Short mmCIF file of C-alpha atoms and ligand atoms in Angstrom, two decimals:
data_model
loop_
_atom_site.label_atom_id
_atom_site.label_comp_id
_atom_site.label_asym_id
_atom_site.label_seq_id
_atom_site.Cartn_x
_atom_site.Cartn_y
_atom_site.Cartn_z
CA MET A 10 -7.28 -27.71 17.50
CA LEU A 11 -3.67 -26.68 18.20
CA ILE A 12 -3.52 -23.47 20.22
CA VAL A 13 -0.42 -21.39 20.99
CA LYS A 14 -0.95 -19.24 24.08
CA LYS A 15 1.62 -16.63 25.09
CA PHE A 16 1.68 -14.96 28.51
CA GLY A 17 3.75 -11.86 29.27
CA GLY A 18 5.71 -10.91 32.39
CA THR A 19 2.86 -9.41 34.42
CA SER A 20 0.64 -12.42 33.64
CA VAL A 21 3.18 -14.76 35.25
CA GLY A 22 4.49 -12.21 37.78
CA SER A 23 3.72 -14.19 40.94
CA PRO A 24 3.02 -17.81 41.98
CA GLU A 25 -0.70 -16.94 42.14
CA ARG A 26 -0.66 -15.53 38.61
CA ILE A 27 1.20 -18.61 37.37
CA MET A 28 -1.47 -20.80 38.92
CA ASN A 29 -4.16 -18.68 37.27
CA VAL A 30 -2.48 -19.10 33.86
CA ALA A 31 -2.07 -22.83 34.45
CA ILE A 32 -5.82 -23.13 35.11
CA ARG A 33 -6.63 -21.21 31.92
CA CYS A 34 -4.40 -23.43 29.81
CA VAL A 35 -5.72 -26.61 31.39
CA GLU A 36 -9.28 -25.53 30.48
CA ASP A 37 -8.34 -25.65 26.79
CA PHE A 38 -6.38 -28.86 27.19
CA LYS A 39 -9.34 -30.58 28.85
CA LYS A 40 -11.52 -29.62 25.90
CA GLY A 41 -9.24 -31.90 23.86
CA HIS A 42 -7.05 -29.23 22.26
CA ASP A 43 -3.29 -29.45 21.84
CA VAL A 44 -1.83 -26.61 23.88
CA VAL A 45 1.58 -24.97 23.46
CA VAL A 46 2.34 -22.24 26.00
CA VAL A 47 5.01 -19.56 25.51
CA LEU A 48 6.11 -17.59 28.55
CA SER A 49 8.06 -14.44 29.35
CA ALA A 50 10.14 -14.08 32.48
CA MET A 51 8.24 -13.40 35.71
CA GLY A 52 7.37 -9.72 36.29
CA LYS A 53 10.36 -7.41 35.93
CA THR A 54 12.92 -10.23 36.04
CA THR A 55 14.60 -9.27 32.75
CA ASP A 56 15.13 -5.67 33.94
CA GLU A 57 16.49 -6.97 37.24
CA LEU A 58 18.91 -9.33 35.51
CA ILE A 59 20.21 -6.49 33.33
CA ALA A 60 20.68 -4.30 36.42
CA LEU A 61 22.47 -7.19 38.14
CA ALA A 62 24.89 -7.51 35.23
CA HIS A 63 25.69 -3.81 35.42
CA LYS A 64 26.66 -4.19 39.06
CA VAL A 65 29.75 -6.12 38.00
CA ASN A 66 30.39 -4.60 34.57
CA PRO A 67 29.18 -1.28 33.11
CA LYS A 68 29.39 -2.75 29.59
CA PRO A 69 28.54 -6.44 29.89
CA GLN A 70 29.48 -8.60 26.89
CA LYS A 71 26.39 -9.26 24.81
CA ARG A 72 26.93 -13.02 24.82
CA GLU A 73 27.05 -13.18 28.60
CA LEU A 74 24.10 -10.82 28.95
CA ASP A 75 22.02 -13.19 26.80
CA MET A 76 23.22 -16.13 28.86
CA LEU A 77 21.99 -14.27 31.94
CA MET A 78 18.70 -12.93 30.58
CA THR A 79 17.58 -16.30 29.21
CA THR A 80 17.52 -17.69 32.74
CA GLY A 81 14.42 -15.57 33.42
CA GLU A 82 12.23 -17.44 30.97
CA GLN A 83 13.61 -20.75 32.19
CA VAL A 84 12.30 -20.01 35.68
CA SER A 85 8.78 -19.30 34.47
CA VAL A 86 8.44 -22.37 32.22
CA ALA A 87 9.62 -24.73 34.98
CA MET A 88 7.25 -23.08 37.47
CA MET A 89 4.38 -23.43 35.00
CA ALA A 90 5.04 -27.13 34.42
CA MET A 91 5.01 -27.66 38.19
CA ALA A 92 1.77 -25.69 38.56
CA MET A 93 0.09 -27.78 35.86
CA ASP A 94 1.34 -30.98 37.46
CA SER A 95 -0.29 -29.86 40.70
CA LEU A 96 -3.56 -29.64 38.76
CA GLY A 97 -3.09 -33.25 37.70
CA VAL A 98 -2.16 -32.47 34.10
CA ARG A 99 0.96 -33.69 32.34
CA ALA A 100 3.13 -30.84 31.15
CA ILE A 101 6.72 -30.39 30.04
CA SER A 102 8.88 -27.27 29.90
CA LEU A 103 11.38 -26.82 27.05
CA ASN A 104 14.01 -24.14 26.52
CA ALA A 105 15.26 -22.90 23.16
CA PHE A 106 17.96 -25.54 23.11
CA GLN A 107 15.62 -28.42 23.79
CA VAL A 108 13.13 -27.34 21.13
CA ALA A 109 15.92 -26.21 18.88
CA MET A 110 14.91 -22.66 18.00
CA HIS A 111 17.64 -21.57 15.60
CA THR A 112 18.47 -17.87 15.29
CA THR A 113 20.97 -15.62 13.56
CA SER A 114 24.11 -15.03 15.57
CA GLN A 115 23.82 -11.46 16.91
CA TYR A 116 23.36 -11.53 20.66
CA GLY A 117 20.65 -9.27 22.04
CA SER A 118 18.80 -8.89 18.75
CA ALA A 119 18.87 -12.30 17.07
CA ARG A 120 16.27 -13.26 14.47
CA LEU A 121 14.54 -16.62 14.41
CA LYS A 122 15.56 -18.63 11.35
CA ARG A 123 14.19 -22.12 11.85
CA ILE A 124 12.34 -24.08 14.50
CA ASP A 125 12.59 -27.86 14.80
CA SER A 126 9.02 -28.87 15.61
CA GLU A 127 9.70 -32.60 16.07
CA ARG A 128 10.16 -32.60 19.83
CA ILE A 129 7.07 -30.47 20.41
CA HIS A 130 4.92 -32.68 18.16
CA HIS A 131 6.21 -35.73 19.96
CA GLU A 132 5.29 -34.31 23.37
CA LEU A 133 1.86 -33.18 22.14
CA GLU A 134 1.17 -36.67 20.77
CA ASP A 135 2.09 -37.94 24.21
CA ARG A 136 -0.81 -35.73 25.48
CA LYS A 137 1.25 -33.18 27.35
CA ILE A 138 0.96 -29.42 27.51
CA VAL A 139 4.21 -28.07 26.08
CA ILE A 140 5.62 -24.93 27.71
CA VAL A 141 8.33 -23.11 25.79
CA THR A 142 10.65 -20.28 26.87
CA GLY A 143 9.91 -17.08 24.97
CA PHE A 144 12.50 -14.49 23.89
CA GLN A 145 15.40 -16.94 23.42
CA GLY A 146 17.08 -18.98 20.71
CA ILE A 147 20.36 -20.66 19.86
CA ASN A 148 22.83 -19.56 17.23
CA LYS A 149 25.29 -21.45 15.05
CA TYR A 150 27.84 -21.50 17.86
CA ASP A 151 25.28 -23.28 20.07
CA ASP A 152 25.12 -20.16 22.23
CA LEU A 153 21.92 -18.80 23.71
CA THR A 154 20.67 -15.62 22.07
CA THR A 155 17.76 -13.26 22.75
CA LEU A 156 15.35 -11.74 20.25
CA GLY A 157 15.26 -8.17 21.61
CA ARG A 158 13.13 -6.79 24.44
CA GLY A 159 9.54 -7.94 24.20
CA GLY A 160 10.60 -10.80 21.94
CA SER A 161 8.43 -13.51 23.49
CA ASP A 162 5.56 -12.42 21.23
CA THR A 163 7.76 -13.31 18.27
CA THR A 164 8.56 -16.72 19.73
CA ALA A 165 4.82 -17.40 19.99
CA VAL A 166 4.04 -16.33 16.43
CA ALA A 167 7.01 -18.26 15.05
CA LEU A 168 5.87 -21.38 16.87
CA ALA A 169 2.29 -20.90 15.67
CA ALA A 170 3.59 -20.68 12.09
CA ALA A 171 5.97 -23.64 12.43
CA LEU A 172 3.34 -25.86 14.06
CA HIS A 173 0.54 -24.68 11.73
CA ALA A 174 -1.45 -23.78 14.83
CA ASP A 175 -5.16 -23.02 14.55
CA ALA A 176 -4.93 -20.09 16.95
CA CYS A 177 -2.28 -17.81 18.41
CA GLU A 178 -3.36 -15.96 21.53
CA ILE A 179 -1.21 -13.25 23.12
CA TYR A 180 -2.25 -12.69 26.74
CA THR A 181 -1.12 -9.51 28.43
CA ASP A 182 -2.03 -7.02 31.17
CA VAL A 183 -4.47 -4.95 29.07
CA ASP A 184 -7.68 -6.08 27.36
CA GLY A 185 -6.34 -5.77 23.81
CA VAL A 186 -4.88 -3.23 21.43
CA TYR A 187 -6.13 0.28 22.18
CA THR A 188 -6.23 3.47 20.12
CA ALA A 189 -3.29 4.60 22.30
CA ASP A 190 -1.42 3.22 25.31
CA PRO A 191 -4.26 3.15 27.88
CA ARG A 192 -1.72 3.96 30.61
CA ILE A 193 -0.85 7.23 28.87
CA VAL A 194 -4.11 8.30 27.20
CA LYS A 195 -6.98 7.77 29.62
CA SER A 196 -9.66 8.04 26.92
CA ALA A 197 -8.06 5.33 24.71
CA LYS A 198 -10.51 2.76 23.36
CA LYS A 199 -10.07 -0.93 22.65
CA MET A 200 -10.10 -1.85 18.96
CA PRO A 201 -11.96 -5.04 18.06
CA VAL A 202 -9.79 -5.58 14.95
CA ILE A 203 -6.69 -4.07 13.39
CA THR A 204 -4.76 -4.87 10.19
CA TYR A 205 -1.22 -6.26 10.26
CA ASP A 206 0.09 -3.11 8.56
CA GLU A 207 -1.44 -0.74 11.09
CA MET A 208 -0.36 -2.92 14.00
CA LEU A 209 3.15 -3.16 12.57
CA GLU A 210 3.42 0.62 12.36
CA LEU A 211 2.03 1.10 15.87
CA ALA A 212 4.37 -1.55 17.31
CA THR A 213 7.40 -0.13 15.49
CA LEU A 214 6.53 3.39 16.65
CA GLY A 215 6.43 2.47 20.30
CA ALA A 216 3.16 0.63 21.08
CA GLY A 217 4.90 -2.07 23.15
CA VAL A 218 1.80 -4.25 23.39
CA LEU A 219 3.24 -6.44 20.59
CA HIS A 220 6.86 -6.95 19.52
CA ASN A 221 7.04 -5.52 16.01
CA ARG A 222 8.80 -8.61 14.61
CA SER A 223 5.92 -10.75 15.82
CA VAL A 224 3.53 -8.71 13.68
CA GLU A 225 5.90 -8.86 10.72
CA MET A 226 6.04 -12.63 11.06
CA ALA A 227 2.28 -13.00 11.59
CA LYS A 228 1.71 -11.10 8.33
CA LYS A 229 4.30 -13.13 6.45
CA TYR A 230 2.86 -16.50 7.51
CA GLY A 231 -0.79 -15.45 7.73
CA VAL A 232 -1.06 -16.14 11.47
CA THR A 233 -4.16 -14.46 12.91
CA LEU A 234 -3.36 -13.05 16.35
CA VAL A 235 -5.67 -12.37 19.23
CA VAL A 236 -4.42 -9.97 21.92
CA ARG A 237 -6.31 -10.30 25.19
CA SER A 238 -6.05 -10.03 28.94
CA SER A 239 -4.87 -12.88 31.14
CA LEU A 240 -6.84 -11.40 34.01
CA ASN A 241 -10.34 -11.52 32.51
CA TYR A 242 -12.27 -13.18 29.70
CA SER A 243 -13.07 -10.12 27.58
CA GLU A 244 -12.84 -10.52 23.80
CA GLY A 245 -9.57 -8.81 22.97
CA THR A 246 -8.31 -7.53 19.61
CA VAL A 247 -7.89 -9.57 16.43
CA VAL A 248 -4.85 -8.71 14.29
CA LYS A 249 -5.26 -9.90 10.69
CA GLU A 250 -4.82 -9.03 7.03
CA ASP A 251 -8.09 -7.32 6.22
CA THR A 252 -10.45 -6.11 8.87
CA GLY A 253 -13.43 -5.89 6.53
CA VAL A 254 -14.36 -2.55 8.01
CA GLU A 255 -13.91 0.78 6.29
CA LYS A 256 -10.39 2.03 6.71
CA LEU A 257 -10.16 4.62 9.43
CA LEU A 258 -8.44 7.87 8.74
CA VAL A 259 -6.41 7.45 11.90
CA SER A 260 -6.67 4.29 13.95
CA GLY A 261 -4.14 4.87 16.70
CA VAL A 262 -1.53 7.00 18.40
CA ALA A 263 1.87 5.69 19.54
CA VAL A 264 4.44 7.18 21.88
CA ASP A 265 8.11 6.23 21.95
CA LYS A 266 10.17 7.69 24.75
CA ASP A 267 13.22 5.62 23.87
CA ALA A 268 14.20 7.86 20.98
CA ASP A 269 17.33 10.05 21.08
CA ARG A 270 18.34 12.78 18.64
CA VAL A 271 21.83 13.15 17.20
CA SER A 272 22.76 16.18 15.06
CA VAL A 273 25.96 16.36 13.08
CA ILE A 274 26.72 20.04 12.64
CA GLY A 275 28.71 21.79 9.94
CA LEU A 276 29.07 19.03 7.39
CA LYS A 277 30.38 20.04 3.95
CA ASP A 278 27.49 20.88 1.60
CA GLN A 279 28.56 18.59 -1.24
CA PRO A 280 27.43 15.29 -2.84
CA GLY A 281 28.16 12.07 -0.97
CA ILE A 282 28.11 13.45 2.57
CA ALA A 283 24.80 11.85 3.61
CA PHE A 284 25.99 8.60 2.08
CA ARG A 285 29.22 8.69 4.09
CA LEU A 286 27.43 9.47 7.34
CA PHE A 287 24.76 6.78 7.07
CA ASP A 288 27.21 4.27 5.63
CA THR A 289 29.36 4.81 8.73
CA LEU A 290 26.32 4.19 10.94
CA ALA A 291 25.16 1.15 8.96
CA LYS A 292 28.62 -0.41 9.21
CA ALA A 293 28.42 0.06 12.98
CA ASN A 294 25.06 -1.76 12.89
CA ILE A 295 23.10 1.29 14.07
CA ASN A 296 19.51 1.63 13.01
CA VAL A 297 18.47 5.20 12.44
CA ASP A 298 14.90 6.31 12.20
CA MET A 299 13.90 9.90 11.39
CA ILE A 300 16.35 11.89 9.26
CA LEU A 301 16.44 15.64 8.74
CA GLN A 302 18.92 17.56 6.61
CA SER A 303 19.06 21.32 6.73
CA ILE A 304 19.53 23.35 3.59
CA GLY A 305 23.12 24.34 2.94
CA ARG A 306 24.37 27.72 4.09
CA ASP A 307 27.92 29.09 3.71
CA GLY A 308 29.01 25.76 2.25
CA THR A 309 27.92 23.68 5.23
CA LYS A 310 24.81 21.81 6.34
CA ASP A 311 23.58 19.84 9.36
CA ILE A 312 22.09 16.35 9.41
CA SER A 313 20.02 15.14 12.36
CA PHE A 314 18.68 11.66 12.96
CA THR A 315 16.98 9.72 15.72
CA CYS A 316 17.99 6.34 17.10
CA ASP A 317 17.16 4.16 20.11
CA ASP A 318 18.68 5.43 23.33
CA GLY A 319 20.53 2.14 23.78
CA VAL A 320 22.69 2.81 20.71
CA MET A 321 23.31 6.56 20.93
CA ASP A 322 26.77 6.15 22.48
CA ASP A 323 27.75 3.70 19.75
CA ALA A 324 26.45 6.14 17.10
CA ILE A 325 28.54 8.99 18.50
CA LYS A 326 31.59 6.75 18.70
CA ALA A 327 31.14 5.66 15.07
CA ILE A 328 30.76 9.28 13.88
CA GLU A 329 33.78 10.43 15.87
CA GLY A 330 35.77 7.52 14.51
CA ALA A 331 35.00 8.68 10.97
CA LYS A 332 35.76 12.36 11.59
CA GLY A 333 38.44 12.47 8.90
CA ARG A 334 36.04 11.13 6.28
CA LEU A 335 33.03 13.17 7.38
CA GLN A 336 34.68 16.47 8.26
CA TYR A 337 32.07 18.07 10.49
CA LYS A 338 32.30 20.82 13.10
CA GLY A 339 30.48 19.21 15.99
CA ILE A 340 27.92 16.76 17.32
CA ASP A 341 24.88 17.81 19.32
CA THR A 342 22.71 15.21 21.08
CA ARG A 343 19.50 15.10 23.10
CA ALA A 344 18.12 12.14 24.98
CA ASP A 345 15.05 13.83 26.50
CA VAL A 346 12.99 13.70 23.30
CA ALA A 347 10.06 11.46 22.34
CA LYS A 348 8.29 10.44 19.16
CA VAL A 349 4.54 10.75 18.89
CA SER A 350 2.92 9.14 15.85
CA ILE A 351 -0.48 8.73 14.30
CA VAL A 352 -1.19 5.62 12.23
CA GLY A 353 -4.07 4.87 9.90
CA ALA A 354 -4.59 3.08 6.60
CA GLY A 355 -7.11 5.70 5.50
CA MET A 356 -4.52 8.44 5.70
CA MET A 357 -3.00 7.90 2.29
CA THR A 358 -6.11 9.11 0.49
CA ASN A 359 -6.74 12.02 2.80
CA PRO A 360 -4.78 15.25 2.77
CA GLY A 361 -5.03 17.39 5.87
CA VAL A 362 -4.36 14.64 8.38
CA ALA A 363 -0.87 15.89 9.16
CA ALA A 364 -2.15 19.48 9.41
CA LYS A 365 -4.75 18.40 11.94
CA MET A 366 -2.11 16.70 14.05
CA PHE A 367 0.13 19.79 13.96
CA GLU A 368 -2.83 21.98 14.86
CA ALA A 369 -3.57 19.83 17.93
CA LEU A 370 0.06 20.23 19.02
CA TYR A 371 0.00 23.96 18.32
CA ASN A 372 -3.12 24.34 20.48
CA GLU A 373 -1.15 22.75 23.31
CA ASP A 374 1.85 24.99 22.61
CA ILE A 375 4.05 21.97 21.91
CA ASN A 376 7.06 22.55 19.67
CA ILE A 377 7.92 20.03 16.93
CA SER A 378 11.61 19.48 16.23
CA MET A 379 11.43 16.82 13.49
CA ILE A 380 8.71 15.36 11.26
CA SER A 381 8.58 12.22 9.17
CA THR A 382 5.74 10.62 7.25
CA SER A 383 4.85 7.46 5.34
CA GLU A 384 1.66 6.47 3.52
CA ILE A 385 0.03 5.40 6.74
CA ARG A 386 1.69 7.42 9.46
CA VAL A 387 2.92 10.82 10.61
CA THR A 388 5.60 11.04 13.31
CA VAL A 389 6.82 14.11 15.19
CA LEU A 390 9.76 14.45 17.52
CA ILE A 391 9.04 16.60 20.57
CA ASP A 392 10.35 17.19 24.11
CA GLU A 393 9.86 14.08 26.21
CA LYS A 394 8.15 16.10 28.96
CA ASP A 395 5.35 16.95 26.50
CA ALA A 396 4.81 13.38 25.25
CA GLU A 397 1.76 12.42 27.26
CA ARG A 398 0.03 15.75 26.76
CA ALA A 399 0.75 15.55 23.03
CA ALA A 400 -0.57 12.00 22.70
CA THR A 401 -3.79 12.90 24.48
CA ALA A 402 -4.28 16.09 22.46
CA VAL A 403 -3.75 14.28 19.14
CA HIS A 404 -5.91 11.35 20.22
CA ASP A 405 -8.73 13.73 21.10
CA ALA A 406 -8.32 15.82 17.94
CA PHE A 407 -9.05 12.73 15.83
CA LYS A 408 -11.90 11.76 18.17
CA LEU A 409 -10.47 8.26 18.61
CA SER A 410 -12.43 7.64 21.78
CA ASP A 411 -15.79 8.04 20.03
P1 ADP B 2 3.67 -8.34 28.28
O1 ADP B 2 4.60 -8.47 29.44
O2 ADP B 2 2.37 -9.03 28.47
O3 ADP B 2 4.31 -8.69 26.98
P2 ADP B 2 3.98 -5.54 27.66
O4 ADP B 2 4.28 -4.62 28.79
O5 ADP B 2 5.07 -5.93 26.75
O6 ADP B 2 3.25 -6.81 28.26
O7 ADP B 2 2.80 -4.91 26.76
C1 ADP B 2 1.60 -4.50 27.36
C2 ADP B 2 1.64 -3.00 27.60
O8 ADP B 2 1.68 -2.32 26.35
C3 ADP B 2 0.41 -2.43 28.26
O9 ADP B 2 0.49 -2.53 29.66
C4 ADP B 2 0.35 -0.98 27.76
O10 ADP B 2 0.81 -0.07 28.72
C5 ADP B 2 1.32 -0.98 26.59
N1 ADP B 2 0.75 -0.41 25.35
C6 ADP B 2 1.36 0.51 24.56
N2 ADP B 2 0.59 0.85 23.53
C7 ADP B 2 -0.56 0.14 23.65
C8 ADP B 2 -1.76 0.05 22.86
N3 ADP B 2 -1.93 0.77 21.76
N4 ADP B 2 -2.73 -0.79 23.28
C9 ADP B 2 -2.57 -1.52 24.39
N5 ADP B 2 -1.47 -1.48 25.18
C10 ADP B 2 -0.46 -0.67 24.81
N1 LIG B 3 11.33 -11.12 29.16
C1 LIG B 3 11.69 -10.43 27.94
C2 LIG B 3 11.63 -8.92 28.15
O1 LIG B 3 11.32 -8.46 29.23
C3 LIG B 3 10.86 -10.86 26.77
C4 LIG B 3 9.39 -10.50 26.81
O2 LIG B 3 8.86 -10.11 27.85
O3 LIG B 3 8.72 -10.64 25.78
O4 LIG B 3 11.95 -8.19 27.25
MG1 MG B 4 5.56 -7.65 25.69
#
């Protein structure tokens, strides 16, 4: 069997933890399996490297930031190879360059395009454990790129697909995927299985346990994922196409505190205005999420949208730069907002789900400022200070801990 095992930052956060992971991987290797290990940077290294960059430049160039951040993963893979060697097992660490993990060119949010699997196969045939840096790639300029925060999960799934692995195991600091972030909602319950679609929605809406691109890729290539703890041997959660169980009305709650709201006030109430606004944002490479347009009054209207807090300044700059074309009166922004979402494949055939969510928020006296829905989710934008109370109230209203 070929097994890809990915370990996140906490799991390799100290020399002792690295040793613990090494032992776990060696157990599989000694059973005769081929083992490919994907690692994140140790502990909070990536955050620390970003903070370090900002000490010398408030707006570090994205290329150089990637160059800096990718060092984190290089530390952990080298450490792991040394730990395995100390256990008497042959192991080799490889970075994105050595494997050749090709990505698109945008620094900070590159997408994996192609992985050369030759070197890895060669090392596996030589009976070594292969340890690969997560989160990084190389672009057409031979520069190092990163896949976006949390991107090591995507490296693991991409490798599992490229190597036709028999298993892809994502080890983290919780026992699996829960009905809500167990650090926020105390009554959250571990799910034994979840579909790709539900997991994708949860991950996209803020459940950081898996990088959303990793789920997208797992679905595309049919890679079954298992999310489990690196600290114990409990079963974990299987992420796959069809769970074989009856679809739950609501399977989980997600919280995203990284959302910001931007409102463009006093736009002309005429055709083409929304197009011009979102075209301006798209050209500036800004992803928007929820959108709300007010009805026109006195010939003007307002359009609000949410985006990640990392891009709000760029969004404002783009809108201000297009003032002549957009002709608005003002821009109003808020960073202290959060999105709370419910996700469930059973929702599409059941009216009343949204109402129940709103009722739970009403009972807690929490005001909703924006709403958006899809077939399998409902998202509300609320004050960030209410996020945890809202998530718990909604989680309990749908009895997800039963
Ligand atoms: P790693 O470093 O292993 O990649 P992450 O911090 O990226 O770990 O992801 C694990 C964290 O995801 C957990 O500690 C938990 O707080 C958070 N999380 C958010 N939503 C969920 C959820 N629905 N189920 C489990 N964990 C979740
Ligand atoms: N080390 C990177 C991060 O902190 C990648 C990852 O952990 O998946 O975002
Ligand atoms: Mg992660």
